[in-house]
Coordinates of N, CA and C and ligand atoms in Angstrom, one line a residue:
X1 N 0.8 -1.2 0.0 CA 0.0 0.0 0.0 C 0.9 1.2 0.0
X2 N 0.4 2.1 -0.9 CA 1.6 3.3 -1.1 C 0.9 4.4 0.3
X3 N 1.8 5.1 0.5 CA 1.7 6.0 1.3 C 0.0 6.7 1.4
X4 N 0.1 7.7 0.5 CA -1.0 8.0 0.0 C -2.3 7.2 0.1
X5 N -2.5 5.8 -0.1 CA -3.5 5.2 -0.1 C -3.6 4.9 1.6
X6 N -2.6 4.8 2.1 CA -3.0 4.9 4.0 C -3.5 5.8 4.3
X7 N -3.2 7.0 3.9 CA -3.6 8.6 4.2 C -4.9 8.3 4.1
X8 N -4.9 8.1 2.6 CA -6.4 8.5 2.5 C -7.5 7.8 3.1
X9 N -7.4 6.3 3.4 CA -8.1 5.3 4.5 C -8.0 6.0 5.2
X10 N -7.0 6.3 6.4 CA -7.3 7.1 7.6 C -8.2 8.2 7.6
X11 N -7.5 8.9 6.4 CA -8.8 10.4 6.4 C -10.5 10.0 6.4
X12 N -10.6 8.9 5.4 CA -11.9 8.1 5.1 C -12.6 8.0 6.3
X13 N -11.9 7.3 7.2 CA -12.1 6.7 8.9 C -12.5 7.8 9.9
X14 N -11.7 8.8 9.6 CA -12.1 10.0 10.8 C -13.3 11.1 10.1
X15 N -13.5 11.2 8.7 CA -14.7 11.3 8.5 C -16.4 11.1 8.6
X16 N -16.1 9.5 8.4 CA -16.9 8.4 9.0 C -16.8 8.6 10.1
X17 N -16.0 8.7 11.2 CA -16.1 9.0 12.7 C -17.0 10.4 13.2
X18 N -16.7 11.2 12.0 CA -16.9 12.7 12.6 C -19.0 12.6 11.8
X19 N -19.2 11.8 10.6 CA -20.1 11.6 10.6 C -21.4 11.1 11.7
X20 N -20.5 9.8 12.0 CA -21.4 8.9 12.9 C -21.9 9.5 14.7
X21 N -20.8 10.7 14.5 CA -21.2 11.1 15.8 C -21.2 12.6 16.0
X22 N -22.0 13.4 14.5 CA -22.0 14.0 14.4 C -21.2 15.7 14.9
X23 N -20.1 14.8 14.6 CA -18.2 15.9 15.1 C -17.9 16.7 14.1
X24 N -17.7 17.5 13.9 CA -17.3 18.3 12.8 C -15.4 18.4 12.9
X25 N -15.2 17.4 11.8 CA -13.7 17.0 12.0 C -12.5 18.2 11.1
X26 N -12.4 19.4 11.7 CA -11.8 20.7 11.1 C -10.5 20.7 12.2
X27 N -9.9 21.5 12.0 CA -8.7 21.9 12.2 C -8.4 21.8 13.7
X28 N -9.3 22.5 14.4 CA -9.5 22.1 15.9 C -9.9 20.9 16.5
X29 N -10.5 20.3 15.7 CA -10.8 18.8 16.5 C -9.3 17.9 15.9
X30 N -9.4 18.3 15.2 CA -7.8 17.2 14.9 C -6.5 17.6 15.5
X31 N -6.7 19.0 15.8 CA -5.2 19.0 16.6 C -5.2 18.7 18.2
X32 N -6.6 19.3 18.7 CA -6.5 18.6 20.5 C -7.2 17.0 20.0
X33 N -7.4 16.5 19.4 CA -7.4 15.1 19.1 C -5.8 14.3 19.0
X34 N -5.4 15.0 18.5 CA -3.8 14.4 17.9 C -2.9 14.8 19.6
X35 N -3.2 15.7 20.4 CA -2.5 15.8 21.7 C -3.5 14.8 22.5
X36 N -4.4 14.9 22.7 CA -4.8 13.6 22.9 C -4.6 12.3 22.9
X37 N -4.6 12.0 21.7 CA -3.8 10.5 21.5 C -1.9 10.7 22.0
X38 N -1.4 11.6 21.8 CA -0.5 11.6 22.4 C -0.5 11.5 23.7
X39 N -1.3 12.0 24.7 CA -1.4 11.5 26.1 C -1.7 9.8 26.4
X40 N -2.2 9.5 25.4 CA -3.2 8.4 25.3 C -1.1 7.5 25.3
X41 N -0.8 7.9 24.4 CA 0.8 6.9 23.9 C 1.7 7.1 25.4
X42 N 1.2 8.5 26.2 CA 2.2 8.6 26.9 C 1.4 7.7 28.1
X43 N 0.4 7.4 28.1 CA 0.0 6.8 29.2 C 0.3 5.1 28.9
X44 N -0.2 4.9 28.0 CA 0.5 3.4 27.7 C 2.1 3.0 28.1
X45 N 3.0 4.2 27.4 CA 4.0 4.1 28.0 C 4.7 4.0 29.3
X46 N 3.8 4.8 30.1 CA 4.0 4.4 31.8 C 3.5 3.2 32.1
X47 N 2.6 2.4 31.4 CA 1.6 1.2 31.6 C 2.5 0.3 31.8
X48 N 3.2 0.7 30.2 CA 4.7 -0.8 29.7 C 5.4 -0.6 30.4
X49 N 6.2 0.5 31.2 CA 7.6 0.7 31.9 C 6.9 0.5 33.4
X50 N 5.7 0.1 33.5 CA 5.6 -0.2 34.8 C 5.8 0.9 36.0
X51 N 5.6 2.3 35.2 CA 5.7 3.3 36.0 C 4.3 4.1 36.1
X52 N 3.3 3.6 36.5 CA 2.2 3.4 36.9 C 1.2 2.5 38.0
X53 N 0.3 3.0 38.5 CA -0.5 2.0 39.7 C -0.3 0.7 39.3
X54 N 0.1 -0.2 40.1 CA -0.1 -1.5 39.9 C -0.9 -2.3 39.7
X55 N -2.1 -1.6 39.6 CA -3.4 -2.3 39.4 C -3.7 -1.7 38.0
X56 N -2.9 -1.1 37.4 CA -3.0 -0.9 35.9 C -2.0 -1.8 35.1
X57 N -1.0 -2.6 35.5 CA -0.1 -3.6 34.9 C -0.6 -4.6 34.6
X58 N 0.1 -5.2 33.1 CA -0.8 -5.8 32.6 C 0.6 -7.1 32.1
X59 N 0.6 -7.8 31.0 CA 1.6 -8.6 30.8 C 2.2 -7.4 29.8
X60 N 3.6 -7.9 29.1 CA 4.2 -7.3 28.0 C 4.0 -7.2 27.2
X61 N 2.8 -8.5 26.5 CA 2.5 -8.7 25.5 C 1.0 -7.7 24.9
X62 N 0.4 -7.7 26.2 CA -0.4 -7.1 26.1 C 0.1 -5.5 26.2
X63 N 0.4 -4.5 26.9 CA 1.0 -3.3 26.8 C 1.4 -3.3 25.8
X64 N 2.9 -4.1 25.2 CA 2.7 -3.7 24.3 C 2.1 -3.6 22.9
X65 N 1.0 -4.7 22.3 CA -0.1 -4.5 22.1 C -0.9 -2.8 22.2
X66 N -1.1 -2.2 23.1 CA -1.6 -1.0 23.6 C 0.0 0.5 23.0
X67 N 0.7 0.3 23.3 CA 1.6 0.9 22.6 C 1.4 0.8 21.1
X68 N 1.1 0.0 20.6 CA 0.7 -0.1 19.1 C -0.2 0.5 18.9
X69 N -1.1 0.6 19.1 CA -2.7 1.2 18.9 C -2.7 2.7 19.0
X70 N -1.4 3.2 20.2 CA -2.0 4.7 20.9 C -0.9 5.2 19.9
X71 N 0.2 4.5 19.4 CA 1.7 4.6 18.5 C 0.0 5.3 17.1
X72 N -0.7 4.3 16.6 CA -1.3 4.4 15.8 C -2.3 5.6 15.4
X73 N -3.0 5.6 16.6 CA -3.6 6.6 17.0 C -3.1 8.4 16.3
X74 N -1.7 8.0 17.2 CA -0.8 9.7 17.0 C -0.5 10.0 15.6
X75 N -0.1 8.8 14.7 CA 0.1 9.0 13.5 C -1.0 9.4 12.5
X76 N -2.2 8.2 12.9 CA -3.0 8.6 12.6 C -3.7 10.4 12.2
X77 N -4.0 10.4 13.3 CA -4.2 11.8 13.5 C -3.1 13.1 13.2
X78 N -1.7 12.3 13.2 CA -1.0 13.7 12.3 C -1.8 13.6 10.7
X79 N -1.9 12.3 10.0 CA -2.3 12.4 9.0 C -3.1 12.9 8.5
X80 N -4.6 13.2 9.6 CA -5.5 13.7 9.7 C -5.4 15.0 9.4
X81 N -4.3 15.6 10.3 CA -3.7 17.2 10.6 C -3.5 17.4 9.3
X82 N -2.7 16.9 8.2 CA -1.9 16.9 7.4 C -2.7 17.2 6.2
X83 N -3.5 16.5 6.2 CA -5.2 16.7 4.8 C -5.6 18.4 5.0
X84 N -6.2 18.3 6.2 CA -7.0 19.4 7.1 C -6.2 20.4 6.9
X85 N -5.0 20.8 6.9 CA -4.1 21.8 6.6 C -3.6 21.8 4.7
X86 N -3.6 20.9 4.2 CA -3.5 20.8 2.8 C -1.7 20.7 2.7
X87 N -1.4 19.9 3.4 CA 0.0 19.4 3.7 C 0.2 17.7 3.0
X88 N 1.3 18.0 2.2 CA 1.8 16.8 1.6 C 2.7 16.0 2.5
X89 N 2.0 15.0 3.3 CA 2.9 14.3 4.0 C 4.1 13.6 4.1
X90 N 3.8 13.1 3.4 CA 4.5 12.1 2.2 C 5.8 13.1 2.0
X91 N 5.6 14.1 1.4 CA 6.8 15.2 0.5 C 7.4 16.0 1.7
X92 N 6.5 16.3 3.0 CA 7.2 16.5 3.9 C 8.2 16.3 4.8
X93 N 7.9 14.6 4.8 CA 8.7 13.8 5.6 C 9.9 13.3 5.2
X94 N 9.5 13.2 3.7 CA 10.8 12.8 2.5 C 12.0 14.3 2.4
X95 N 11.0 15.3 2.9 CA 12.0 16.6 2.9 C 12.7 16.8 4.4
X96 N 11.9 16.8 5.2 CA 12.5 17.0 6.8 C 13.3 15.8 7.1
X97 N 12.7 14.5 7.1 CA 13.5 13.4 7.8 C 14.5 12.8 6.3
X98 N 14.7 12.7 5.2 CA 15.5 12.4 4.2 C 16.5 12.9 3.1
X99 N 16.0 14.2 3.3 CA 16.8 15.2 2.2 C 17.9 15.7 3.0
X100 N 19.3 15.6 2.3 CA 20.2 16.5 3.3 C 20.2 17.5 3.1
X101 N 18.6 18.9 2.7 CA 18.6 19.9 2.9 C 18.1 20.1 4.2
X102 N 17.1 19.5 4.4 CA 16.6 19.5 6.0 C 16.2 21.2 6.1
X103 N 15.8 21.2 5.3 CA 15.1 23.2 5.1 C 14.1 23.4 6.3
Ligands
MG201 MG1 -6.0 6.3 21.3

């Protein structure tokens, strides 16, 4: 699956989401959405390192399991960000994280 074809499923998905519960999915819901799910990865993360109530520990397989999903979540939702702002993701990340202009 090329890049772009993930994008666009995800965007598909949070539309369908913003339909079914009638959200109106614009610039502001996707960015305290996208810090959200970031809380969401940082709290998994204390889950897995066991630096959390003990009655929130779970096995490793499972956390980590949950690290995957909240990992998903944040990406998710940058992609989301990325439509919503009219940002080529794809071309950005190939420019920031791969080009040795790093502009
Ligand atoms: Mg989440």
């Amino acid at each position: 699956m090329q890049f772009k074809d993930l994008q666009q499923g995800v965007v598909n998905n949070a539309l369908s989401y913003g339909q079914k519960y009638q959200i109106a999915i614009d610039e502001d819901f996707a960015l305290l959405k996208l810090i959200e799910e970031v809380g969401e990865f940082a709290q998994a993360v204390l889950i897995h390192r066991k630096k959390s109530r003990p009655e929130k520990h779970v096995s490793e397989e499972v956390s980590r399991g949950e690290l995957a999903k909240e990992l998903a979540d944040v990406v998710g939702m940058t992609m989301v960000n990325a439509h919503l702002f009219g940002i080529d993701l794809e071309e950005a990340l190939n420019k920031k994280w791969l080009s040795q202009e790093k502009k």
